[in-house]
């Protein structure tokens, strides 16, 4: 339960990424003044993180693996009944078994879910970008000095995001703020490109699979995703995708230079 029962459904929708921009902005204002609802949000995010943990995944029993291997062996040349004469009939025989059909369906779902997740995440990113502009909450710490922005995140998130200054490359740093993606706090850095704002969302990369690079346009907004130094980064702007590509390259060069300098020190 929350301190405000009428906000309970809104908090759950926020964690699930189902609130629109205006509703999210209104709830954000409420959370600043209501400690009970802020605490309830933290609990919801903790539960979500727990359920997403690897230790919650179900491991198939070894007996199932043995059954599948036996079915494959029975279909091998020289084993069991005569094999069908052509590829179509072989495929029909292979997927005719209920167990094999179920495996195929599971694999299809496995490959479909990441795409659905990415699409939902893109909607969240665009909503957060628009909300930051409409609610006049573009930054929590307004400065072009990375030595001020970077330590500001200490104690607010459990990782240290890379922060670089890119004014010389045409992308001046405006500041930073705390934001949320998929119910978890993330770092948001804000840069400018002429009259365009660029929100750069940074969070630790999940799992051991490298973050796939992506540049796309959705609902009039450009998005660019890439992985670097153990982080997943998403840049969002109403600038053209080519501009985000230039921003990504400039950020990566500066981030690498900053990391190498820190190593030498």
Short mmCIF file of C-alpha atoms in Angstrom, two decimals:
data_model
loop_
_atom_site.label_atom_id
_atom_site.label_comp_id
_atom_site.label_asym_id
_atom_site.label_seq_id
_atom_site.Cartn_x
_atom_site.Cartn_y
_atom_site.Cartn_z
CA UNK A 1 0.00 0.00 0.00
CA UNK A 2 1.10 3.60 -0.60
CA UNK A 3 0.63 6.67 1.57
CA UNK A 4 -1.91 7.84 -1.01
CA UNK A 5 -4.24 4.99 -2.11
CA UNK A 6 -5.30 6.94 -5.19
CA UNK A 7 -1.71 6.88 -6.44
CA UNK A 8 -1.17 3.13 -6.09
CA UNK A 9 -2.19 2.22 -9.64
CA UNK A 10 -0.17 5.13 -11.05
CA UNK A 11 2.96 3.93 -9.25
CA UNK A 12 2.54 0.43 -10.62
CA UNK A 13 2.00 1.84 -14.12
CA UNK A 14 5.17 3.95 -13.77
CA UNK A 15 7.24 0.91 -12.84
CA UNK A 16 5.80 -0.98 -15.82
CA UNK A 17 6.46 1.96 -18.17
CA UNK A 18 2.77 2.41 -18.95
CA UNK A 19 2.26 6.08 -17.98
CA UNK A 20 2.10 8.75 -20.65
CA UNK A 21 4.30 11.83 -20.48
CA UNK A 22 1.85 14.16 -18.72
CA UNK A 23 0.80 11.59 -16.10
CA UNK A 24 4.44 10.74 -15.41
CA UNK A 25 5.30 14.40 -14.96
CA UNK A 26 2.42 14.90 -12.50
CA UNK A 27 3.42 11.81 -10.52
CA UNK A 28 7.04 12.95 -10.45
CA UNK A 29 5.98 16.24 -8.83
CA UNK A 30 3.93 14.31 -6.27
CA UNK A 31 6.84 12.00 -5.43
CA UNK A 32 9.04 14.96 -4.52
CA UNK A 33 6.65 15.94 -1.71
CA UNK A 34 5.29 12.54 -0.60
CA UNK A 35 7.84 10.38 1.21
CA UNK A 36 5.35 7.52 1.60
CA UNK A 37 4.73 7.23 -2.13
CA UNK A 38 8.45 7.59 -2.86
CA UNK A 39 9.11 4.70 -0.47
CA UNK A 40 6.36 2.65 -2.12
CA UNK A 41 7.98 3.26 -5.51
CA UNK A 42 11.31 2.01 -4.16
CA UNK A 43 9.63 -1.17 -2.92
CA UNK A 44 7.97 -1.78 -6.27
CA UNK A 45 11.28 -1.33 -8.09
CA UNK A 46 12.99 -3.70 -5.67
CA UNK A 47 10.35 -6.38 -6.29
CA UNK A 48 10.67 -5.90 -10.06
CA UNK A 49 14.45 -6.25 -9.85
CA UNK A 50 14.11 -9.39 -7.72
CA UNK A 51 11.71 -11.03 -10.16
CA UNK A 52 14.01 -10.18 -13.07
CA UNK A 53 17.00 -11.81 -11.37
CA UNK A 54 18.61 -14.88 -12.88
CA UNK A 55 18.00 -16.88 -9.70
CA UNK A 56 14.25 -16.67 -10.36
CA UNK A 57 14.48 -18.43 -13.71
CA UNK A 58 13.14 -21.96 -13.96
CA UNK A 59 15.67 -24.63 -14.95
CA UNK A 60 14.23 -27.42 -17.08
CA UNK A 61 14.68 -30.90 -15.52
CA UNK A 62 17.33 -33.21 -16.92
CA UNK A 63 14.63 -35.75 -17.75
CA UNK A 64 13.20 -33.34 -20.36
CA UNK A 65 16.61 -33.00 -22.00
CA UNK A 66 16.96 -36.78 -22.11
CA UNK A 67 13.53 -37.16 -23.75
CA UNK A 68 14.41 -34.59 -26.42
CA UNK A 69 17.76 -36.25 -27.13
CA UNK A 70 16.01 -39.61 -27.47
CA UNK A 71 13.52 -38.14 -29.94
CA UNK A 72 16.36 -36.66 -32.00
CA UNK A 73 18.25 -39.97 -31.95
CA UNK A 74 15.13 -41.83 -33.10
CA UNK A 75 14.91 -39.53 -36.11
CA UNK A 76 18.57 -39.99 -37.06
CA UNK A 77 19.52 -42.04 -40.17
CA UNK A 78 19.26 -45.77 -39.54
CA UNK A 79 17.14 -45.29 -36.42
CA UNK A 80 13.42 -45.89 -36.07
CA UNK A 81 11.00 -45.81 -39.02
CA UNK A 82 12.00 -44.87 -42.54
CA UNK A 83 12.66 -41.15 -43.01
CA UNK A 84 10.35 -39.12 -45.26
CA UNK A 85 11.51 -38.74 -48.85
CA UNK A 86 11.58 -34.94 -49.20
CA UNK A 87 12.43 -31.87 -47.13
CA UNK A 88 8.81 -30.77 -46.67
CA UNK A 89 7.74 -34.17 -45.35
CA UNK A 90 10.82 -34.37 -43.09
CA UNK A 91 9.95 -30.97 -41.62
CA UNK A 92 6.37 -32.10 -41.13
CA UNK A 93 7.50 -35.23 -39.33
CA UNK A 94 9.95 -33.25 -37.18
CA UNK A 95 7.41 -30.68 -35.99
CA UNK A 96 4.54 -33.16 -35.83
CA UNK A 97 5.43 -34.22 -32.29
CA UNK A 98 3.82 -32.15 -29.57
CA UNK A 99 7.05 -31.76 -27.62
CA UNK A 100 9.06 -30.56 -30.62
CA UNK A 101 6.25 -28.18 -31.60
CA UNK A 102 6.28 -26.73 -28.11
CA UNK A 103 10.05 -26.23 -28.30
CA UNK A 104 9.68 -24.43 -31.62
CA UNK A 105 7.00 -22.16 -30.17
CA UNK A 106 9.19 -21.41 -27.17
CA UNK A 107 12.12 -20.49 -29.40
CA UNK A 108 9.90 -18.19 -31.45
CA UNK A 109 8.77 -16.46 -28.27
CA UNK A 110 12.35 -16.20 -27.06
CA UNK A 111 13.38 -14.29 -30.17
CA UNK A 112 10.23 -12.15 -30.25
CA UNK A 113 10.38 -10.93 -26.63
CA UNK A 114 13.62 -8.89 -26.99
CA UNK A 115 12.13 -7.04 -29.96
CA UNK A 116 8.93 -6.28 -28.03
CA UNK A 117 10.99 -5.18 -25.02
CA UNK A 118 13.11 -2.87 -27.15
CA UNK A 119 10.01 -1.27 -28.68
CA UNK A 120 8.47 -0.67 -25.25
CA UNK A 121 11.77 0.75 -24.01
CA UNK A 122 11.93 3.13 -26.96
CA UNK A 123 8.48 4.43 -26.01
CA UNK A 124 9.69 4.99 -22.43
CA UNK A 125 12.77 6.83 -23.65
CA UNK A 126 10.75 9.13 -25.88
CA UNK A 127 8.24 9.77 -23.08
CA UNK A 128 11.08 10.65 -20.70
CA UNK A 129 12.64 12.96 -23.29
CA UNK A 130 9.34 14.76 -23.95
CA UNK A 131 8.51 14.92 -20.24
CA UNK A 132 11.84 16.55 -19.45
CA UNK A 133 11.02 19.33 -21.91
CA UNK A 134 7.33 19.80 -21.02
CA UNK A 135 7.76 19.69 -17.25
CA UNK A 136 10.74 22.06 -17.34
CA UNK A 137 12.75 19.40 -15.59
CA UNK A 138 15.49 19.05 -18.16
CA UNK A 139 18.25 18.90 -15.54
CA UNK A 140 18.66 18.53 -11.77
CA UNK A 141 22.18 19.95 -11.87
CA UNK A 142 22.63 22.68 -14.49
CA UNK A 143 26.26 23.16 -15.46
CA UNK A 144 28.61 22.50 -18.35
CA UNK A 145 31.34 21.37 -15.94
CA UNK A 146 31.63 17.57 -16.00
CA UNK A 147 33.57 17.70 -12.73
CA UNK A 148 30.36 18.94 -11.10
CA UNK A 149 27.87 16.76 -12.98
CA UNK A 150 29.68 13.44 -12.50
CA UNK A 151 29.99 13.53 -8.67
CA UNK A 152 26.38 14.78 -8.39
CA UNK A 153 25.19 11.26 -9.23
CA UNK A 154 27.13 9.75 -6.31
CA UNK A 155 24.68 8.35 -3.76
CA UNK A 156 21.75 8.76 -6.13
CA UNK A 157 22.56 5.75 -8.34
CA UNK A 158 24.74 2.70 -7.71
CA UNK A 159 27.11 3.29 -10.63
CA UNK A 160 29.32 6.10 -11.92
CA UNK A 161 28.30 7.23 -15.43
CA UNK A 162 30.84 8.56 -17.91
CA UNK A 163 30.45 12.33 -18.29
CA UNK A 164 32.33 14.28 -20.96
CA UNK A 165 32.27 17.84 -22.27
CA UNK A 166 31.64 18.13 -26.01
CA UNK A 167 31.31 21.88 -26.62
CA UNK A 168 34.31 21.83 -28.95
CA UNK A 169 32.58 19.17 -31.03
CA UNK A 170 29.34 21.16 -31.25
CA UNK A 171 27.46 19.38 -28.43
CA UNK A 172 27.74 21.52 -25.28
CA UNK A 173 26.88 19.83 -21.98
CA UNK A 174 23.81 21.35 -20.27
CA UNK A 175 23.74 19.23 -17.10
CA UNK A 176 22.36 16.02 -15.70
CA UNK A 177 19.38 14.59 -13.87
CA UNK A 178 18.08 11.38 -12.33
CA UNK A 179 15.55 9.49 -14.46
CA UNK A 180 13.88 6.06 -14.54
CA UNK A 181 13.83 3.32 -17.17
CA UNK A 182 11.96 0.08 -16.69
CA UNK A 183 11.44 0.94 -13.04
CA UNK A 184 15.15 1.49 -12.28
CA UNK A 185 17.02 4.78 -11.72
CA UNK A 186 19.38 5.79 -14.52
CA UNK A 187 21.66 8.72 -15.27
CA UNK A 188 20.46 11.23 -17.86
CA UNK A 189 22.94 13.67 -19.37
CA UNK A 190 21.67 16.57 -21.47
CA UNK A 191 23.53 18.04 -24.43
CA UNK A 192 22.62 20.63 -27.07
CA UNK A 193 22.94 20.59 -30.83
CA UNK A 194 21.88 24.04 -31.97
CA UNK A 195 18.23 24.33 -30.91
CA UNK A 196 17.91 20.58 -30.28
CA UNK A 197 18.20 18.91 -26.88
CA UNK A 198 19.81 15.49 -26.66
CA UNK A 199 18.98 13.28 -23.70
CA UNK A 200 21.62 10.61 -23.11
CA UNK A 201 20.37 7.84 -20.81
CA UNK A 202 23.07 5.65 -19.23
CA UNK A 203 22.70 2.46 -17.23
CA UNK A 204 24.83 -0.65 -16.60
CA UNK A 205 24.61 -3.23 -19.39
CA UNK A 206 22.52 -6.25 -18.40
CA UNK A 207 23.90 -9.77 -18.73
CA UNK A 208 26.94 -10.94 -20.67
CA UNK A 209 25.59 -10.39 -24.21
CA UNK A 210 27.13 -7.25 -25.81
CA UNK A 211 24.71 -4.37 -26.34
CA UNK A 212 23.71 -4.26 -30.02
CA UNK A 213 24.05 -0.88 -31.72
CA UNK A 214 20.86 0.64 -33.06
CA UNK A 215 19.87 3.86 -34.81
CA UNK A 216 16.21 4.42 -35.56
CA UNK A 217 13.46 7.01 -35.79
CA UNK A 218 10.16 6.64 -33.96
CA UNK A 219 7.27 9.08 -33.68
CA UNK A 220 9.32 11.99 -35.00
CA UNK A 221 12.24 11.34 -32.62
CA UNK A 222 15.64 9.85 -33.34
CA UNK A 223 17.14 7.20 -31.06
CA UNK A 224 20.63 5.74 -30.96
CA UNK A 225 21.72 2.86 -28.73
CA UNK A 226 25.18 1.47 -28.17
CA UNK A 227 27.28 -0.27 -25.53
CA UNK A 228 30.56 0.98 -24.07
CA UNK A 229 32.69 0.38 -20.99
CA UNK A 230 30.06 -1.94 -19.49
CA UNK A 231 27.23 0.55 -20.02
CA UNK A 232 24.14 0.67 -22.21
CA UNK A 233 23.63 4.15 -23.65
CA UNK A 234 20.54 5.59 -25.37
CA UNK A 235 20.55 9.02 -27.03
CA UNK A 236 17.17 10.60 -27.83
CA UNK A 237 16.49 13.84 -29.69
CA UNK A 238 14.27 15.46 -32.29
CA UNK A 239 17.44 16.02 -34.33
CA UNK A 240 18.03 13.85 -37.38
CA UNK A 241 19.58 10.36 -36.91
CA UNK A 242 22.76 11.57 -38.63
CA UNK A 243 23.22 14.17 -35.92
CA UNK A 244 22.90 11.51 -33.23
CA UNK A 245 25.48 9.43 -35.08
CA UNK A 246 27.92 12.34 -34.89
CA UNK A 247 27.09 12.79 -31.22
CA UNK A 248 27.73 9.12 -30.49
CA UNK A 249 31.13 9.21 -32.20
CA UNK A 250 32.13 12.40 -30.37
CA UNK A 251 30.99 11.01 -27.01
CA UNK A 252 32.87 7.73 -27.52
CA UNK A 253 36.11 9.46 -28.50
CA UNK A 254 35.95 11.75 -25.49
CA UNK A 255 34.93 8.94 -23.13
CA UNK A 256 37.84 6.76 -24.25
CA UNK A 257 40.28 9.66 -23.92
CA UNK A 258 38.98 10.40 -20.42
CA UNK A 259 39.26 6.74 -19.39
CA UNK A 260 42.81 6.41 -20.74
CA UNK A 261 43.87 9.61 -18.98
CA UNK A 262 42.42 8.37 -15.68
CA UNK A 263 44.29 5.06 -16.12
CA UNK A 264 47.60 6.83 -16.68
CA UNK A 265 47.05 8.89 -13.53
#
